[in-house]
PDB file of C-alpha atoms in Angstrom:
ATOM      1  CA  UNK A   4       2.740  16.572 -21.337  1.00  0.00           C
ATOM      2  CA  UNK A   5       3.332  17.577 -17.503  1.00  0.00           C
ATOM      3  CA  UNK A   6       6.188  17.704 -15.356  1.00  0.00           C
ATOM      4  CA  UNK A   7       4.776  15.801 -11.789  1.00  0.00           C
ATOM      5  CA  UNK A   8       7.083  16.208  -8.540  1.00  0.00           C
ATOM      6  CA  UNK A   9       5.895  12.962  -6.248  1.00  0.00           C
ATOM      7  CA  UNK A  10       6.297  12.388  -2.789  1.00  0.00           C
ATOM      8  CA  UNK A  11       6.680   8.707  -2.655  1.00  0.00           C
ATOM      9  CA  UNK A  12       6.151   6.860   1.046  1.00  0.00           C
ATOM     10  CA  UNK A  13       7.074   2.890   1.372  1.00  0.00           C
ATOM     11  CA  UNK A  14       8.246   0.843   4.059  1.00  0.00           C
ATOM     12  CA  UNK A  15      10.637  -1.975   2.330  1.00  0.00           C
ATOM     13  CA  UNK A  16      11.555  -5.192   3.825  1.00  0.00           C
ATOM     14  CA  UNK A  17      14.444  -4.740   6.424  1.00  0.00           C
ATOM     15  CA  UNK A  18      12.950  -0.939   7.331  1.00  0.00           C
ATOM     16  CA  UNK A  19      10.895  -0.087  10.796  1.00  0.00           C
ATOM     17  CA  UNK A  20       9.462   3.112   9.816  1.00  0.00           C
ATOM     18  CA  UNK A  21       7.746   4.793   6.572  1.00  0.00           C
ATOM     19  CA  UNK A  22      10.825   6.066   3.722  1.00  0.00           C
ATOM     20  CA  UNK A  23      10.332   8.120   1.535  1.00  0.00           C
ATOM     21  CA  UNK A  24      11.760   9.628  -1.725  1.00  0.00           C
ATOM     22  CA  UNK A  25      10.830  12.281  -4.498  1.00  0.00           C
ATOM     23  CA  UNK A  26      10.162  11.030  -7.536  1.00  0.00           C
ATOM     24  CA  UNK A  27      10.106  13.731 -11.076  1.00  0.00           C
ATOM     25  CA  UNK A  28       8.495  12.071 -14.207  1.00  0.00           C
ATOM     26  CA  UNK A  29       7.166  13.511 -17.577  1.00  0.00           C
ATOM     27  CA  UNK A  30       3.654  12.115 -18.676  1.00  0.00           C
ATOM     28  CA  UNK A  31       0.189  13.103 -19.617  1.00  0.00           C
ATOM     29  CA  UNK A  32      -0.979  11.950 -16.416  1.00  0.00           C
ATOM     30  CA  UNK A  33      -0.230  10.629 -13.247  1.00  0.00           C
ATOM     31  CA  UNK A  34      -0.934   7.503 -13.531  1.00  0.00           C
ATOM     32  CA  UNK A  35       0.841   6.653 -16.054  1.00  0.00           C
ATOM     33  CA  UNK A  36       3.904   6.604 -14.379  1.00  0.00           C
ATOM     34  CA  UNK A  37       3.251   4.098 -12.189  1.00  0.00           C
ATOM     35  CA  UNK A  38       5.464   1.507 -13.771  1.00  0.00           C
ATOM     36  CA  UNK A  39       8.138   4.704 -13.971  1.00  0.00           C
ATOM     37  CA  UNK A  40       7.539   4.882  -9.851  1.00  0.00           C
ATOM     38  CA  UNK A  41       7.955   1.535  -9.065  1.00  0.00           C
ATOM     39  CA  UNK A  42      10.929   1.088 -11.203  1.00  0.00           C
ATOM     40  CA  UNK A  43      12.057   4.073  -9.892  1.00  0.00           C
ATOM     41  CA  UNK A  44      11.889   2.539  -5.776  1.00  0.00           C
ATOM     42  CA  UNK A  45      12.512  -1.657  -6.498  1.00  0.00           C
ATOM     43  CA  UNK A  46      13.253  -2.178  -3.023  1.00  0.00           C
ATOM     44  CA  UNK A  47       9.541  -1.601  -1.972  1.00  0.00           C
ATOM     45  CA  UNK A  48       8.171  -4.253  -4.259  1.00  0.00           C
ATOM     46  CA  UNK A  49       5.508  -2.486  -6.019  1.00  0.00           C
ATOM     47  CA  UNK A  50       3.976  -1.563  -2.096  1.00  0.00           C
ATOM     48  CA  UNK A  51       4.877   2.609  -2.468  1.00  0.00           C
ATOM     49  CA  UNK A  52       2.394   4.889  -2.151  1.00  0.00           C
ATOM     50  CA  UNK A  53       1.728   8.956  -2.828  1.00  0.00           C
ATOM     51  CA  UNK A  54       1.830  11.257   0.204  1.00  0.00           C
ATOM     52  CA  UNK A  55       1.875  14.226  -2.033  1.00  0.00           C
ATOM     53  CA  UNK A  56       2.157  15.110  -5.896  1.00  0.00           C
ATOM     54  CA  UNK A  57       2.355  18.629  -7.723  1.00  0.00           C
ATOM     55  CA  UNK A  58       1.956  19.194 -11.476  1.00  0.00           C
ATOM     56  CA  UNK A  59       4.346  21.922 -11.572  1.00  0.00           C
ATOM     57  CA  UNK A  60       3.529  24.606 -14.117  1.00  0.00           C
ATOM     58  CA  UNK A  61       4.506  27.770 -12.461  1.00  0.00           C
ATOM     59  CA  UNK A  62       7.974  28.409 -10.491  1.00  0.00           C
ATOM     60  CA  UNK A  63       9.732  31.454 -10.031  1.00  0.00           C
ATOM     61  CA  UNK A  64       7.672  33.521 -12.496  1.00  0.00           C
ATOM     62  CA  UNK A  65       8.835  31.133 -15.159  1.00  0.00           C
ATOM     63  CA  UNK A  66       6.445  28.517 -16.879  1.00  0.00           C
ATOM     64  CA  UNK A  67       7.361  25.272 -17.068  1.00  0.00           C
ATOM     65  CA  UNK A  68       6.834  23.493 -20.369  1.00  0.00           C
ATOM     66  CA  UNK A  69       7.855  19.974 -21.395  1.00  0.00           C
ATOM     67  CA  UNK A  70       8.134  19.817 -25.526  1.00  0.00           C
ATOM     68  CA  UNK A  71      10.418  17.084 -27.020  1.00  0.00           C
ATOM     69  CA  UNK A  72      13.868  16.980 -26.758  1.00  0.00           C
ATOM     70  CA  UNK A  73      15.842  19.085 -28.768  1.00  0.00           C
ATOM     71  CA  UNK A  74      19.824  20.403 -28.515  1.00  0.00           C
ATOM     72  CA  UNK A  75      18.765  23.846 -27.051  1.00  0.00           C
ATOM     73  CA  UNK A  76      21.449  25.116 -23.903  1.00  0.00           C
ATOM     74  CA  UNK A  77      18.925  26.109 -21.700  1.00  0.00           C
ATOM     75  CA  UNK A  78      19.701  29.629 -20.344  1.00  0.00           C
ATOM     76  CA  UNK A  79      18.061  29.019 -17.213  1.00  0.00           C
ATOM     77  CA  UNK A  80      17.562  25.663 -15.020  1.00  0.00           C
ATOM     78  CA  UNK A  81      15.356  24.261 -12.775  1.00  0.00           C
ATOM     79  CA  UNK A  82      16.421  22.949  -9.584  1.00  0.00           C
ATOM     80  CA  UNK A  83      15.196  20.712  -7.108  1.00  0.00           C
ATOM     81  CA  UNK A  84      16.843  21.654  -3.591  1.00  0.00           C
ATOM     82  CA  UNK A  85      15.572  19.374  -0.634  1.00  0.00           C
ATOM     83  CA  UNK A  86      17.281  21.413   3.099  1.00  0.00           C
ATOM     84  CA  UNK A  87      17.731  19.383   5.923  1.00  0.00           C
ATOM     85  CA  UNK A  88      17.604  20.996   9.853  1.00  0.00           C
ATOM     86  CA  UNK A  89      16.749  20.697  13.936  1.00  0.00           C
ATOM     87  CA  UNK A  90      14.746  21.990  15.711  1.00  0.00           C
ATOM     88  CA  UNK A  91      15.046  22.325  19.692  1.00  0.00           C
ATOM     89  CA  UNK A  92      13.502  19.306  21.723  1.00  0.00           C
ATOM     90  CA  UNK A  93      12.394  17.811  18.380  1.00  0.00           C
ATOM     91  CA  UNK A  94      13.810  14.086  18.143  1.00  0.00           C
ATOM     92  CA  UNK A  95      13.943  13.747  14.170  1.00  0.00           C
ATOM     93  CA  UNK A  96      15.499  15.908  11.064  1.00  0.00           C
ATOM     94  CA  UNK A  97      13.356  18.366   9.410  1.00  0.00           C
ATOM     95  CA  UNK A  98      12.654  19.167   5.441  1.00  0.00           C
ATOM     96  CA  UNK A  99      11.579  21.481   3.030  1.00  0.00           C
ATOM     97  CA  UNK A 100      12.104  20.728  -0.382  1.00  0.00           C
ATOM     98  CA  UNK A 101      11.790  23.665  -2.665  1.00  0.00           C
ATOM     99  CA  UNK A 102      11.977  24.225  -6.637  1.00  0.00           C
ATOM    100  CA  UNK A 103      13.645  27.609  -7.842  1.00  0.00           C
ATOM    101  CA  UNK A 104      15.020  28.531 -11.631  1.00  0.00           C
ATOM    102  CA  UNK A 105      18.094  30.154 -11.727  1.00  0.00           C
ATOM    103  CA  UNK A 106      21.067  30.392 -14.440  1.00  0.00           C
ATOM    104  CA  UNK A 107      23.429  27.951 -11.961  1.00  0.00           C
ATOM    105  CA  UNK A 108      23.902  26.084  -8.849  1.00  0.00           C
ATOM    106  CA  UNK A 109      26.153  28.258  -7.276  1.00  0.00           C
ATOM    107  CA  UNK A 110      23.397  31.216  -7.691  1.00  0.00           C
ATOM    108  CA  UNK A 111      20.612  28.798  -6.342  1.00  0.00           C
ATOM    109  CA  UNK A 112      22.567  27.981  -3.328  1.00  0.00           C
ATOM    110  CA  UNK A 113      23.048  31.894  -2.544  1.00  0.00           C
ATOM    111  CA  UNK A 114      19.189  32.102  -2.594  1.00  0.00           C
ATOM    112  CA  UNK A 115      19.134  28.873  -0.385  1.00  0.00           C
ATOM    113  CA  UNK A 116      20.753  30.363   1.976  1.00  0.00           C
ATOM    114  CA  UNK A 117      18.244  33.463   2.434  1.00  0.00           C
ATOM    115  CA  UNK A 118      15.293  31.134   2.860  1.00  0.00           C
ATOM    116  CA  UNK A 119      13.588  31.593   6.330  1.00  0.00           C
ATOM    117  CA  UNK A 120      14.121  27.467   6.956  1.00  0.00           C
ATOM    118  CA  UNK A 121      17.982  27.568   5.726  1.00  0.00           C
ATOM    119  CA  UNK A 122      18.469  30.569   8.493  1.00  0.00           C
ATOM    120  CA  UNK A 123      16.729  29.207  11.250  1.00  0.00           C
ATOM    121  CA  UNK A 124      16.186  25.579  11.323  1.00  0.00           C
ATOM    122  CA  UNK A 125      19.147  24.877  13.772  1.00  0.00           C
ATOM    123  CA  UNK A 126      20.946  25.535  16.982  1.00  0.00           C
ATOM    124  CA  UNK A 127      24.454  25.052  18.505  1.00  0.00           C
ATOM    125  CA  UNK A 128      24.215  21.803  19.199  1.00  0.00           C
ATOM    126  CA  UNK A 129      22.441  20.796  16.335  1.00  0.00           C
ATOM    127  CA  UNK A 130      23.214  22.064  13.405  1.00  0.00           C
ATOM    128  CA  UNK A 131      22.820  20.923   9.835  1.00  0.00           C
ATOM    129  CA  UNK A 132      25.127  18.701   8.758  1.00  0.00           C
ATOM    130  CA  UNK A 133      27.504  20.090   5.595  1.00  0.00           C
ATOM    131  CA  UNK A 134      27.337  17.917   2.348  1.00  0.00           C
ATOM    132  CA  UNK A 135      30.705  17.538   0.559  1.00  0.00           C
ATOM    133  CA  UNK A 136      29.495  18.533  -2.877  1.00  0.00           C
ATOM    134  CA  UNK A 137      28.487  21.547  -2.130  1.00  0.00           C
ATOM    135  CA  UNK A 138      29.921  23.164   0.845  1.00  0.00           C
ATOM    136  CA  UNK A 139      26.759  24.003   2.588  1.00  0.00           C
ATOM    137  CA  UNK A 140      23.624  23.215   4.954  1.00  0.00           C
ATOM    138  CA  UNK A 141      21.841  21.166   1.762  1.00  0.00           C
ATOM    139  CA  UNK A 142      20.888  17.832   1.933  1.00  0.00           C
ATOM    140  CA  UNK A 143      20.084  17.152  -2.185  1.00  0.00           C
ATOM    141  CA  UNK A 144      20.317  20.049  -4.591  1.00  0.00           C
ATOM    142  CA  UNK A 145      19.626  18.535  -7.990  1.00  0.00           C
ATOM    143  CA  UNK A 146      18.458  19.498 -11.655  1.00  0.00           C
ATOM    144  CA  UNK A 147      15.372  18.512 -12.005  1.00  0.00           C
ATOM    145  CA  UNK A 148      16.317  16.594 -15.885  1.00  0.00           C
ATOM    146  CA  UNK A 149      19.210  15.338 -14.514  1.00  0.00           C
ATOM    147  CA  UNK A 150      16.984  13.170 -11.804  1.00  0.00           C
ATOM    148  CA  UNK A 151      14.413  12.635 -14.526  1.00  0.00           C
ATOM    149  CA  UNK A 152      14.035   8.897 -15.342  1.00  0.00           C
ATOM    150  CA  UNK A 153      16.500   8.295 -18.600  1.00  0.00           C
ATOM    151  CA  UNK A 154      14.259   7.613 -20.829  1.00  0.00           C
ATOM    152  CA  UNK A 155      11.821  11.133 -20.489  1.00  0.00           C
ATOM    153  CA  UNK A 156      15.680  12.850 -19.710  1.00  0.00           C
ATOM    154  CA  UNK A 157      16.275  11.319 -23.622  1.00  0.00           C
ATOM    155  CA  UNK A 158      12.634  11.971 -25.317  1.00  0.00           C
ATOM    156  CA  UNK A 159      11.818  15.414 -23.775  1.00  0.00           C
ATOM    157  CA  UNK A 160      13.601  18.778 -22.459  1.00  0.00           C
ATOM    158  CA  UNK A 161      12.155  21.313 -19.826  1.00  0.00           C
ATOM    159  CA  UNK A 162      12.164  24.666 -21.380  1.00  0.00           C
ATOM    160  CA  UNK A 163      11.420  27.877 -18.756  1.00  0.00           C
ATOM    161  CA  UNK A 164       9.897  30.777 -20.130  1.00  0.00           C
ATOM    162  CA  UNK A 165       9.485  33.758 -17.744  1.00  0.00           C
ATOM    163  CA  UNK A 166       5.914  34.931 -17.653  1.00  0.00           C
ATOM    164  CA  UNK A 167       3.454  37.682 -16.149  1.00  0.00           C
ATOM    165  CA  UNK A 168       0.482  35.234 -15.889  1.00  0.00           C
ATOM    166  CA  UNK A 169      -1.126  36.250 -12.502  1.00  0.00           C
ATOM    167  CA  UNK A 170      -2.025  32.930 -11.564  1.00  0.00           C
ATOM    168  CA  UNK A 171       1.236  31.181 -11.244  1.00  0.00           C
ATOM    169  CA  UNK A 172      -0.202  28.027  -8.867  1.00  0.00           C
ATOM    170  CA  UNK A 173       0.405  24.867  -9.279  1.00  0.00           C
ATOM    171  CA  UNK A 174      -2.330  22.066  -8.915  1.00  0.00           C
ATOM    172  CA  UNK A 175      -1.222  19.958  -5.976  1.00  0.00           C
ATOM    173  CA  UNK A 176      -2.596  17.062  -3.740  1.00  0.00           C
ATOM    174  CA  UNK A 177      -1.838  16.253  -0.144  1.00  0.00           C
ATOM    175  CA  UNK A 178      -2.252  13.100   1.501  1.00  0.00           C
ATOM    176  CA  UNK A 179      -2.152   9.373   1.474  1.00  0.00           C
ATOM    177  CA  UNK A 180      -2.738   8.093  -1.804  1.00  0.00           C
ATOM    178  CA  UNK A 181      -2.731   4.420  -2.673  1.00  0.00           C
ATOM    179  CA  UNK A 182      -1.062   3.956  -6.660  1.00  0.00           C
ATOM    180  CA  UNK A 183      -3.801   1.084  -6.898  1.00  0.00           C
ATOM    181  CA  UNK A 184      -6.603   4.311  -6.614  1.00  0.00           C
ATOM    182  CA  UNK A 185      -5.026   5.950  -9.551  1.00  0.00           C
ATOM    183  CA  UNK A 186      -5.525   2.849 -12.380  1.00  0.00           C
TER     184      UNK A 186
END
């Protein structure tokens, strides 16, 4: 079993431009979660489409393996952290979503705040707005099980184990990709 991270794209009725959402789901394959992504967005109707996926396998220096669930406190977590900021003359917010492992939030949102985007994506009059949870420039901060759809959150757990494999990349795709091309 793999962990995917999906970029979904849609535009639902009542919407002028392209939304989109992330979307974390626990199969063999991608395309098996295609009812799982569709549930997941039921305002688009079935009509969503991939503009990116990553079978995540490597993060932090930790490998990331799915095994079924068991009552195990985790030591470490992984988070999904999705920043928001401006940039000068640019008419539109700006993203980068990121994965780290770390023990807590609190210690994820000090390394947040070191990331080259966090420090400079921003200016006086535009800076990032502050969400209430948290206290800081972060649009979503999330654990990645806790956003998992319920049923995967109830038959599997994500277990981190820290690793010196050399090749820590992750396969990932890029682009437009219809959920019709994947049956």
């Amino acid at each position: 079993m793999k962990l995917f991270y999906v970029n979904l794209g849609a535009t639902p009725i009542g919407r002028n431009i392209e939304q989109h959402d992330v979307f974390f789901g626990i199969a063999e394959n991608l395309k098996d979660l295609i009812p799982d992504m569709k549930k997941f967005w039921p305002e688009a109707k079935g009509k969503i489409h991939i503009d990116g996926y990553k079978e995540v396998q490597f993060v932090d220096g930790f490998e990331v393996k799915i095994v079924e669930k068991n009552s195990d406190i985790p030591e470490n977590h992984l988070f999904f952290i999705n920043l928001g900021g401006y940039k000068r003359g640019q008419f539109e917010e700006l993203h980068e979503q990121i994965l780290m492992v770390d023990q807590s939030m609190s210690k994820i949102i000090r390394r947040v705040k070191k990331t080259e985007f966090y420090k400079t994506m921003g200016f006086p009059e535009a800076v990032s707005h502050i969400d209430d949870k948290h206290g800081v420039d972060i649009d979503d901060i999330f654990k990645v099980n806790d956003i998992l759809p319920l049923i995967m959150k109830e038959k599997y757990s994500i277990i981190l184990e820290k690793t010196e494999s050399e090749n820590q990349e992750n396969f990932t795709f890029i682009g437009y990709l219809a959920i019709s091309k994947l049956k």
